Amino acid sequence: MLAYAIPTAAEVIKRTEECFGITPHSFQVQDTIAQLQKRDVITISPTGSGKTMTFWMPLLFNGDGMKIVVTSLNILGDQNVAQLAKLGIRAVNLTKRTATNKIYKEIENCRYRAIVVSPERVLNDSRWNTLWESKKFHSHLFNISFDEAHCISEWGDFRPEYGELGRLRWLVPSHVRFHVVSATMPDLVLKDVKAKLQIRPETTTEIHLSNDRPNIHIVVEEMQFSAASKKDLARVLKLDGTSPPRKFLVFTNKRLETEEAVKKEWECLPDELKDKILWFHSGMSAEFRAKAIEKLKKGEIWGLFCTDAAGMGLDIPDIELVIQWRYVPSLCTLFQRLGRAGRGDGTRAIGIYLVEPCYSDGHKNKVIGKRKRNGKKNNVPRKKRAIAASLPVAPRQGEETLEQIGGDDGRDGRGECEEEREPASEDEEVEVEIEDGADEECAPIPNDQSTPAASQAGSALPTSLPSPTGLTAEEYEAFAMDVFINARRRGVCRRKVINQYFGNNKQGQHSPMAAL
């Protein structure tokens, strides 16, 4: 068993400054001490706030203790190993390339202080059975950290092992505790994560900061063109080769969309500049992805069109623009992606959510109004009607369609939608410059742009989130996203919706800090 003295807060601060060269924030100190006290720890803090530091700070005080870090993406593990190597801490990232019998033997012999591994490998690789049965390994194992822990609740459908990570509780000795971190765990997600990992309140320390990122200017923009044309991306990015754009990430929900978007943007660029933008997803080799991220850090490329293979945990301080292309059903997913922006000290950034028109009040009111004119009655209870209002309105039999519902990607759980409409002017653009004092998410839309139904119905449209009681997780998520997308038209500050969804109003305020 590991033997060590529990440090004071002052000792944690001093040692961290000596070894890591930064002064830790109070939540990092509290998290570290709670881990060393052999408690399960749940820490929720903003993207870019330095949660990764809480993985490594306990290693300065727990003797020869080892820890396992379960992470979603191999590229994050490579980043972690490189960071620790600079600090003189031996670590290994178990991937298809590195997970050799020799490495597993070295792990059993406690050669590494940190083992970074995916959920699939830690649960399915039979060589872990040898480690679980090794007394030497057990005696040196300190705890297990779960990075981006909201994935335990949200990714189980397409990565089933995420939903099974609770099995680890039965495989490790009782002294091994769980350390759970994320920027996006609203109450429903947190409750599910606790249940799956069998976390008990009497042995758990919870640290919950507001995850608001006031330095990111949030814009929700309704698409003006068909999604297939990608013209809305062009009018936002403005890649014409005349001057370098701000460093950016564009997130899509499918691999193919990243490639299609880059090819569309290539049409606007001369041949010598086409290598300034790249697509980036899990189908690319690990070597390619590592080089692409390094090029983005150095400014050798302008930006990436990516899936979560790039975004999850990506820490590049000077990204000034992040775009989410098309609807996503989860505010957790949306804010993880937008949270890749503005991570440097004092950096201001823009997060733009480009969403199909069928999710806007204006479009839904057109369809509902037509049904009323045709004598269609709606006998659905009021609460269910409000939930249904968050979905694109599908045409009934015999009705003229205003949108087309496309197939989903197997992950988002929601169809896509397109609206046949008059194209916007080619010159219509999204203004992405930020002026001091201008905050779109808290500004009501001018009256002359309000939808007729909104002005007539007033408070009939929901402006705050309901109690989740009686709702499925999917229904609650859909409701929350609907209010967020349409907040400005309903006269609601968009940040108030965010704060209510994530429970920020009940938590402490976040102040800037260094991040490893």
PDB file of C-alpha atoms in Angstrom, residues 215-220 233 236-237 245-252 302-306 311 318-326 334-343 348-354 432:
ATOM      1  CA  ASN A 215     -14.471  35.679 -23.392  1.00  0.00           C
ATOM      2  CA  ILE A 216     -16.208  33.646 -26.121  1.00  0.00           C
ATOM      3  CA  HIS A 217     -18.756  35.724 -28.032  1.00  0.00           C
ATOM      4  CA  ILE A 218     -21.595  33.345 -28.953  1.00  0.00           C
ATOM      5  CA  VAL A 219     -23.564  33.720 -32.183  1.00  0.00           C
ATOM      6  CA  VAL A 220     -26.406  31.491 -33.395  1.00  0.00           C
ATOM      7  CA  LEU A 233     -19.436  28.466 -44.318  1.00  0.00           C
ATOM      8  CA  VAL A 236     -18.565  33.282 -42.438  1.00  0.00           C
ATOM      9  CA  LEU A 237     -14.971  32.210 -43.089  1.00  0.00           C
ATOM     10  CA  PRO A 245      -8.046  34.594 -41.554  1.00  0.00           C
ATOM     11  CA  ARG A 246      -8.127  34.288 -37.794  1.00  0.00           C
ATOM     12  CA  LYS A 247      -7.059  30.807 -36.611  1.00  0.00           C
ATOM     13  CA  PHE A 248     -10.156  28.603 -36.704  1.00  0.00           C
ATOM     14  CA  LEU A 249     -11.803  25.230 -36.189  1.00  0.00           C
ATOM     15  CA  VAL A 250     -14.957  24.136 -38.013  1.00  0.00           C
ATOM     16  CA  PHE A 251     -16.762  21.208 -36.397  1.00  0.00           C
ATOM     17  CA  THR A 252     -19.032  18.905 -38.370  1.00  0.00           C
ATOM     18  CA  TRP A 302      -5.096  28.528 -40.972  1.00  0.00           C
ATOM     19  CA  GLY A 303      -7.539  26.028 -39.569  1.00  0.00           C
ATOM     20  CA  LEU A 304      -9.051  22.558 -39.422  1.00  0.00           C
ATOM     21  CA  PHE A 305     -12.400  21.156 -40.487  1.00  0.00           C
ATOM     22  CA  CYS A 306     -12.869  18.444 -37.932  1.00  0.00           C
ATOM     23  CA  GLY A 311     -11.743  18.922 -30.742  1.00  0.00           C
ATOM     24  CA  ASP A 318      -4.852  31.258 -29.845  1.00  0.00           C
ATOM     25  CA  ILE A 319      -7.856  29.812 -31.691  1.00  0.00           C
ATOM     26  CA  GLU A 320     -10.086  32.840 -32.280  1.00  0.00           C
ATOM     27  CA  LEU A 321     -12.983  31.322 -34.210  1.00  0.00           C
ATOM     28  CA  VAL A 322     -14.893  28.058 -33.778  1.00  0.00           C
ATOM     29  CA  ILE A 323     -17.865  27.185 -35.974  1.00  0.00           C
ATOM     30  CA  GLN A 324     -20.331  24.376 -35.352  1.00  0.00           C
ATOM     31  CA  TRP A 325     -21.712  23.349 -38.737  1.00  0.00           C
ATOM     32  CA  ARG A 326     -25.306  22.071 -38.481  1.00  0.00           C
ATOM     33  CA  LEU A 334     -21.895  22.139 -28.560  1.00  0.00           C
ATOM     34  CA  PHE A 335     -20.062  23.795 -25.680  1.00  0.00           C
ATOM     35  CA  GLN A 336     -17.225  21.294 -25.682  1.00  0.00           C
ATOM     36  CA  ARG A 337     -16.647  22.264 -29.304  1.00  0.00           C
ATOM     37  CA  LEU A 338     -17.081  26.009 -28.917  1.00  0.00           C
ATOM     38  CA  GLY A 339     -14.879  25.779 -25.830  1.00  0.00           C
ATOM     39  CA  ARG A 340     -11.833  25.061 -27.988  1.00  0.00           C
ATOM     40  CA  ALA A 341     -11.727  28.806 -28.676  1.00  0.00           C
ATOM     41  CA  GLY A 342     -10.147  31.559 -26.629  1.00  0.00           C
ATOM     42  CA  ARG A 343      -8.069  29.412 -24.301  1.00  0.00           C
ATOM     43  CA  ARG A 348     -11.220  36.906 -26.968  1.00  0.00           C
ATOM     44  CA  ALA A 349     -12.874  34.583 -29.443  1.00  0.00           C
ATOM     45  CA  ILE A 350     -16.050  33.885 -31.375  1.00  0.00           C
ATOM     46  CA  GLY A 351     -18.206  30.751 -31.360  1.00  0.00           C
ATOM     47  CA  ILE A 352     -20.720  30.516 -34.216  1.00  0.00           C
ATOM     48  CA  TYR A 353     -23.484  27.909 -34.342  1.00  0.00           C
ATOM     49  CA  LEU A 354     -24.658  27.603 -37.965  1.00  0.00           C
ATOM     50  CA  VAL A 432     -17.675  38.333 -36.767  1.00  0.00           C
TER      51      VAL A 432
END
